[in-house]
Tab-separated table of C-alpha atoms and ligand atoms in Angstrom:
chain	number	residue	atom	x	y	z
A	1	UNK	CA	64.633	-41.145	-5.357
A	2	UNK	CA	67.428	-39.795	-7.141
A	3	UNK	CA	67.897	-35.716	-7.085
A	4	UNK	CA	66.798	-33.839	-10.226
A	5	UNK	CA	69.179	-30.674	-9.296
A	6	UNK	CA	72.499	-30.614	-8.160
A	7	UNK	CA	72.805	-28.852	-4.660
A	8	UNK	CA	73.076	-25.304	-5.036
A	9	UNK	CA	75.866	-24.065	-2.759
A	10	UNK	CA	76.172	-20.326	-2.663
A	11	UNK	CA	78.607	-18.469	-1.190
A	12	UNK	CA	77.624	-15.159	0.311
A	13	UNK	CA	81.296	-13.157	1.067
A	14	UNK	CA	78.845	-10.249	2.295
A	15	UNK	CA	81.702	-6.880	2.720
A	16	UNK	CA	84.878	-9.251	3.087
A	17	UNK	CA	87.427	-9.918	3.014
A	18	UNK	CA	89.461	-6.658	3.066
A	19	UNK	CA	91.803	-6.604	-0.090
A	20	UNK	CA	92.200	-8.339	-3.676
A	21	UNK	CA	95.089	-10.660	-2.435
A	22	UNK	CA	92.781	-11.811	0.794
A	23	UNK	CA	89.871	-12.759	-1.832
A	24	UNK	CA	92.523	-14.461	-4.503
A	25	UNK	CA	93.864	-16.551	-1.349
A	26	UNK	CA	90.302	-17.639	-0.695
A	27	UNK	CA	89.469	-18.631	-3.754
A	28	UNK	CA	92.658	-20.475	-4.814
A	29	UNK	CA	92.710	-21.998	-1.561
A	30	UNK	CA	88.906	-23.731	-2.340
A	31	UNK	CA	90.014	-24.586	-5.216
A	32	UNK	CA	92.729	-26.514	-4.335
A	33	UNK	CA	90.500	-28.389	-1.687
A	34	UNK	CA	88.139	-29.296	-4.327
A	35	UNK	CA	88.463	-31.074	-7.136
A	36	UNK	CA	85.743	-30.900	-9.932
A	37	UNK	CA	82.537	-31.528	-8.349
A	38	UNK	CA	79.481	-33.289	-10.630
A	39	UNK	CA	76.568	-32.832	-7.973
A	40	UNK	CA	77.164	-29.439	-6.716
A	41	UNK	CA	76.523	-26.150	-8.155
A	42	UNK	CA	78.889	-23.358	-6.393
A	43	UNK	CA	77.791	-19.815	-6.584
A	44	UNK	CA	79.822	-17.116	-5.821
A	45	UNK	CA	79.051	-13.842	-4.814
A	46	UNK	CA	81.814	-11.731	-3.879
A	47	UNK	CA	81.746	-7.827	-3.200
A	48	UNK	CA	81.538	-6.480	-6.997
A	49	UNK	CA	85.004	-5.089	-6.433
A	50	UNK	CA	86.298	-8.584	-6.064
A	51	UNK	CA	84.065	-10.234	-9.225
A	52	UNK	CA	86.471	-10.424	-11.754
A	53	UNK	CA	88.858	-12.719	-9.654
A	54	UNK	CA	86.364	-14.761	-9.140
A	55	UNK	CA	85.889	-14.841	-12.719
A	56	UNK	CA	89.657	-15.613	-13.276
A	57	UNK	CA	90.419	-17.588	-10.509
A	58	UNK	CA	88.450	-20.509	-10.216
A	59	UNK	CA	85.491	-22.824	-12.048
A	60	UNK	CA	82.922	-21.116	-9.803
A	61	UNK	CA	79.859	-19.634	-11.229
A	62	UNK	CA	79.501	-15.506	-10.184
A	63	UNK	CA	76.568	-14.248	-8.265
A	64	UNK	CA	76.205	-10.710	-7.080
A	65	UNK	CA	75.042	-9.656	-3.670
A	66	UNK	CA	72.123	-7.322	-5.114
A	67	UNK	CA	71.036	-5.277	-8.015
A	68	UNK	CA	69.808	-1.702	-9.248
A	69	UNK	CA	66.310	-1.695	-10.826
A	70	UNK	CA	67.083	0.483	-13.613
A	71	UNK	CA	69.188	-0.676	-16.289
A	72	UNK	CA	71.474	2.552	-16.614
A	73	UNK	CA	71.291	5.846	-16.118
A	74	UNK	CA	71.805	8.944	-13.155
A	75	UNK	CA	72.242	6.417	-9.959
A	76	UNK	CA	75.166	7.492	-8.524
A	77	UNK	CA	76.863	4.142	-6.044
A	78	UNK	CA	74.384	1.596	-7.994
A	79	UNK	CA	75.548	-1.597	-10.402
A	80	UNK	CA	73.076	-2.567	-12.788
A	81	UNK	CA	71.448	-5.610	-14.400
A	82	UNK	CA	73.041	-5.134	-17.360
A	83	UNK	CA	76.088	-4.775	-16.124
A	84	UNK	CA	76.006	-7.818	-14.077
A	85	UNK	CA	74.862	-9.663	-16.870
A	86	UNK	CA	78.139	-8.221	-19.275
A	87	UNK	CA	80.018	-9.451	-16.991
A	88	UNK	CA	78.827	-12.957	-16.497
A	89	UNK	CA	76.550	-13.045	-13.078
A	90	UNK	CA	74.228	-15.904	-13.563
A	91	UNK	CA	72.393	-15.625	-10.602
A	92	UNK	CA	71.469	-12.296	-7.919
A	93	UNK	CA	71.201	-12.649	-3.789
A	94	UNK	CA	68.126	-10.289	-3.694
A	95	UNK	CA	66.518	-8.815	-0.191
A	96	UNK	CA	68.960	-10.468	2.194
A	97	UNK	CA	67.636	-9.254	6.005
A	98	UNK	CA	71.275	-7.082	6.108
A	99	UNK	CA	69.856	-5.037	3.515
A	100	UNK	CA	66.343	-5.116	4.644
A	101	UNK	CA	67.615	-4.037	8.028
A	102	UNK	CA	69.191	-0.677	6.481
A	103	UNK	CA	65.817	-0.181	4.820
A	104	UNK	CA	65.873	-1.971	1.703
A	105	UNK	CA	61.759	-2.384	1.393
A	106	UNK	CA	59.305	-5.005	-0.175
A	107	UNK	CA	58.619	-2.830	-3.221
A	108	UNK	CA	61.943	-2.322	-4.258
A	109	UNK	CA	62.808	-5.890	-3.954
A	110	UNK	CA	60.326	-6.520	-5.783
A	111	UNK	CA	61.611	-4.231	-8.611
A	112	UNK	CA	64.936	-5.911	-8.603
A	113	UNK	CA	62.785	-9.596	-8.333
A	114	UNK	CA	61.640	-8.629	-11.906
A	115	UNK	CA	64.469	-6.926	-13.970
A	116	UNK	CA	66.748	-10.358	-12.844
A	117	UNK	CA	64.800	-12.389	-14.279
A	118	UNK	CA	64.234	-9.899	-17.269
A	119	UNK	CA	67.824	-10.426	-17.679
A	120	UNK	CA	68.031	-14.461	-17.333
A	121	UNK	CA	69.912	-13.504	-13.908
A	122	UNK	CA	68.461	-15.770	-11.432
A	123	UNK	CA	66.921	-14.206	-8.390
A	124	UNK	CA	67.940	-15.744	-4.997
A	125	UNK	CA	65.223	-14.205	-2.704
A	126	UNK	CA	65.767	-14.072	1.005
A	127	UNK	CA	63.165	-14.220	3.067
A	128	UNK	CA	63.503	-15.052	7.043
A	129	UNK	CA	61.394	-14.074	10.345
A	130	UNK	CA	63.306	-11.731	12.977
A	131	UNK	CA	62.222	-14.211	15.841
A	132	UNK	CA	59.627	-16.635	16.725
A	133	UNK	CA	57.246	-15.771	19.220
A	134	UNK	CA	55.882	-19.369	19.838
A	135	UNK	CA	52.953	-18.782	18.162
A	136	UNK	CA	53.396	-19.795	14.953
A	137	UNK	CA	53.152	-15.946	13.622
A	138	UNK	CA	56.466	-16.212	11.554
A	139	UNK	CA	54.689	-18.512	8.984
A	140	UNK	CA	52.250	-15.214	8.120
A	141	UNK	CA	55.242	-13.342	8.071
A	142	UNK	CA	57.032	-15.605	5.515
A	143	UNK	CA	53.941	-15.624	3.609
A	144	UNK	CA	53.282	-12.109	3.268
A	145	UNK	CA	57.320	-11.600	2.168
A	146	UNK	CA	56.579	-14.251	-0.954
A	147	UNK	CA	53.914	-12.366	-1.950
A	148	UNK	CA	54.763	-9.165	-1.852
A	149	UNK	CA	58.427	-9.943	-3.561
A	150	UNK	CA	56.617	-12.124	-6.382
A	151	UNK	CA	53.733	-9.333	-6.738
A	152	UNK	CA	53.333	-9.542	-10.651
A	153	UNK	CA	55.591	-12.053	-11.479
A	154	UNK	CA	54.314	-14.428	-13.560
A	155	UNK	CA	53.776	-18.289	-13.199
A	156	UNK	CA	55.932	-18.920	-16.388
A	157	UNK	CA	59.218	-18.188	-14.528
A	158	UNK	CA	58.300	-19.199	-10.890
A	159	UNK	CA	60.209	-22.391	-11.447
A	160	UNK	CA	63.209	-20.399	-12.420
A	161	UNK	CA	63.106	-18.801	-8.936
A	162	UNK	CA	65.577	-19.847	-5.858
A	163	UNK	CA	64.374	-18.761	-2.588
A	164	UNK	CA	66.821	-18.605	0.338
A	165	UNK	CA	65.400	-19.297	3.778
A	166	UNK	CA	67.263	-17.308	6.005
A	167	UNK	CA	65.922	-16.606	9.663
A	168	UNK	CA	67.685	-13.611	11.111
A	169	UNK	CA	67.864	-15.067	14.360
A	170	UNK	CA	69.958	-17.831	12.983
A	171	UNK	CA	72.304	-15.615	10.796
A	172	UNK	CA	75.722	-14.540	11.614
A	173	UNK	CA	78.370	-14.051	14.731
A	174	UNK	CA	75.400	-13.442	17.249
A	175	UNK	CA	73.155	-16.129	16.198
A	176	UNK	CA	72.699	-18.918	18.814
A	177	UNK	CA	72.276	-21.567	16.642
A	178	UNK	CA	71.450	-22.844	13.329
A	179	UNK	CA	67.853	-23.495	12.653
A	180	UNK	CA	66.982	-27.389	13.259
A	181	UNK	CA	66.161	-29.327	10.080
A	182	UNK	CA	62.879	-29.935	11.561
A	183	UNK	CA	62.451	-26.199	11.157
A	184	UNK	CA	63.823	-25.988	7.730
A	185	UNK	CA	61.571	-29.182	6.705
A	186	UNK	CA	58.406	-27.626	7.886
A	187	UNK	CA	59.410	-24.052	6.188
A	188	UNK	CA	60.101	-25.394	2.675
A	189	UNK	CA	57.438	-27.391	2.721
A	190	UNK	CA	55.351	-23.827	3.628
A	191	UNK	CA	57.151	-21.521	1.112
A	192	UNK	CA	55.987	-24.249	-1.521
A	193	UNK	CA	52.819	-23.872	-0.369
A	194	UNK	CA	52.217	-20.487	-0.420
A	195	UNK	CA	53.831	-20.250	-3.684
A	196	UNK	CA	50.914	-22.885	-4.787
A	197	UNK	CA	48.504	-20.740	-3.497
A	198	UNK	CA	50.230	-17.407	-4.948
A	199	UNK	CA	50.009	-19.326	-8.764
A	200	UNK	CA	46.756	-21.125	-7.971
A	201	UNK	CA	48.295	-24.536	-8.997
A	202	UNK	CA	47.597	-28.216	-7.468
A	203	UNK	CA	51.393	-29.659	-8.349
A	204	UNK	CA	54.199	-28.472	-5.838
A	205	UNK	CA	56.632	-26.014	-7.629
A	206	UNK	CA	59.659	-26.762	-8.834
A	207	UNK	CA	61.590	-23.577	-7.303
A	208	UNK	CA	64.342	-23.915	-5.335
A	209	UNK	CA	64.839	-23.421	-1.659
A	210	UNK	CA	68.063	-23.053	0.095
A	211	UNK	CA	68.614	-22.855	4.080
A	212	UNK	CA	70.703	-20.114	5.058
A	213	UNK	CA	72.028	-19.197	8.571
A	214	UNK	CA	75.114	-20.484	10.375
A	215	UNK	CA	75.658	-23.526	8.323
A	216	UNK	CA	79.235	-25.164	7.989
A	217	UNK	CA	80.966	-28.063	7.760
A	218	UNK	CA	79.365	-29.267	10.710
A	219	UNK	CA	75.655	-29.455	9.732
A	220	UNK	CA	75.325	-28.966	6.197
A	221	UNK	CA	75.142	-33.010	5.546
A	222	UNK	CA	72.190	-33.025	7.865
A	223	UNK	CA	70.218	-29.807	6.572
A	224	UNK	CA	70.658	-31.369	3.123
A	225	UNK	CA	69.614	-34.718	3.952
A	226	UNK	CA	66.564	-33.540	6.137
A	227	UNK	CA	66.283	-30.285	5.719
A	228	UNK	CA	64.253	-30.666	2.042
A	229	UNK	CA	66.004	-28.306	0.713
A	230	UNK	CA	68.103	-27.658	-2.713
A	231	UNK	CA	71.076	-26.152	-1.115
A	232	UNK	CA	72.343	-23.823	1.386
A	233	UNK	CA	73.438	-20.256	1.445
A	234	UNK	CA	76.955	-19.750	3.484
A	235	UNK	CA	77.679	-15.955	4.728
A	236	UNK	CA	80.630	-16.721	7.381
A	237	UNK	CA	81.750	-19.969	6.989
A	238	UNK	CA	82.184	-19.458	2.799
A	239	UNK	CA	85.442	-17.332	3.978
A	240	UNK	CA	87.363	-20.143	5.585
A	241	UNK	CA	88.475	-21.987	2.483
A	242	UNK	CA	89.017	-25.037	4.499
A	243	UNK	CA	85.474	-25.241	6.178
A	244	UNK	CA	83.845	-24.082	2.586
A	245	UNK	CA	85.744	-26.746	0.571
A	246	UNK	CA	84.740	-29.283	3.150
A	247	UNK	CA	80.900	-28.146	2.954
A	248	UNK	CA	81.636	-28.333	-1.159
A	249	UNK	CA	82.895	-32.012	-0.405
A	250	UNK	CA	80.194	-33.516	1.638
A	251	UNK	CA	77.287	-32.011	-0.643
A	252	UNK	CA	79.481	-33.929	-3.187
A	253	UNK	CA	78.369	-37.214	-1.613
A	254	UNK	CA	75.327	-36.789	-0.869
A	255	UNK	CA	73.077	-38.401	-3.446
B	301	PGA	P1	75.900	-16.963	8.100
B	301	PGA	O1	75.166	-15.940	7.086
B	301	PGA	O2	76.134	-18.231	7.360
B	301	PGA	O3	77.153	-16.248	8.496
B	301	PGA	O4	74.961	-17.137	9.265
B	301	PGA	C1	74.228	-16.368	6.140
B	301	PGA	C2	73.720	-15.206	5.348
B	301	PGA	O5	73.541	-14.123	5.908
B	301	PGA	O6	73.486	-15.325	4.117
């Protein structure tokens, strides 16, 4: 069956690299590595110091790490929707586990959910389990993270939606490994579900889902052939521009 979406690649440069000239040489680098790519969509969300050479530098579409709630006003440190939206951020990496972990909470991700998509910014919602216990609890735990992040959102725009699978165990320098695709399979397959049962509606959703958590140039051919998912989301390996353009390359041929 041929793919309706391109693969959604999204880079995720969390608070890196350390000056303007590093993040140029990143991006020109990928660039270089890449030429124009038909089947992949590449999403690039930089630290909003760094957006407008992303903007200048290369074909990539901007993405922002988070967002503010309120649309201006007295919030001293905070970027805005409308903001991101003037200056061309087309899609939003909301409640990623990092900022979870410094006590980012359900509610207010669930704020930001609904003034990206009041903005035509598309919402990339992390969710992800801590650990598994061997019991099968993490699939509650997913569960109650969709539900309480798309509390009041309605069915209209559910299919306008990415989510990002991202299990913290699997995430960054200390993970141990990448999730298997098994693992991925069986969670995309679940998050679909659940958003079924969130929207009371018989036909599977067409919202994305992206696997997130040590992927690189290694596995990403088999998480997107058997992972069922749309895409990935790259923290680590989205820095190396020779690993990245290589991940870019081989979602290029994968039909
Ligand atoms: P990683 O990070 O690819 O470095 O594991 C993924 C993420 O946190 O989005």
């Amino acid at each position: 069956m041929k793919r309706k979406n391109k693969w959604l690649i999204v880079a995720n440069w969390k608070m890196n690299p350390s000056s303007k000239k590093l993040a140029k040489n990143i991006l020109t680098k990928v660039k270089k590595n890449t030429s124009r790519l038909s089947r992949v969509e590449t999403v690039v969300c930089p630290p909003f110091v760094y957006m407008l050479e992303v903007k200048t530098t290369t074909r990539f579409i901007l993405g922002s790490q988070d967002m503010f709630w309120e649309p201006e006003g007295s919030f001293t440190g905070y970027v805005s929707n409308l903001q991101l939206k003037d200056m061309g951020v087309k899609y939003s990496i909301i409640g990623h586990s990092e900022r979870r972990a410094l006590g980012e909470s359900d509610i207010e991700i669930n704020k930001k959910i609904k003034v990206s998509i009041s903005s035509n910014i598309t919402p990339i919602v992390c969710v992800g389990e801590k650990e598994r216990n061997g019991n099968g609890d993490h699939f509650a735990f997913i569960r109650e993270q969709i539900e309480s992040a798309f509390a009041g959102v309605s069915k209209s725009v559910i299919k306008d939606v990415v989510i990002a699978y991202e299990p913290v165990w699997a995430i960054g320098k200390n993970a141990k490994r990448s999730a298997s695709t098994g693992e991925i399979f069986e969670m995309t397959i679940f998050i679909k579900k659940v958003l079924s049962d969130i929207y009371q509606t018989k036909s599977v959703p067409s919202t994305r889902v992206l696997y997130g958590g040590s992927t690189n140039d290694k596995n990403i051919e088999d998480i997107l052939k058997n992972g069922g998912v749309d895409g990935v989301l790259v923290g680590g390996a989205s820095l190396d521009p020779l690993i990245f353009g290589n991940m870019l390359k081989i979602a290029e041929k994968i039909k």
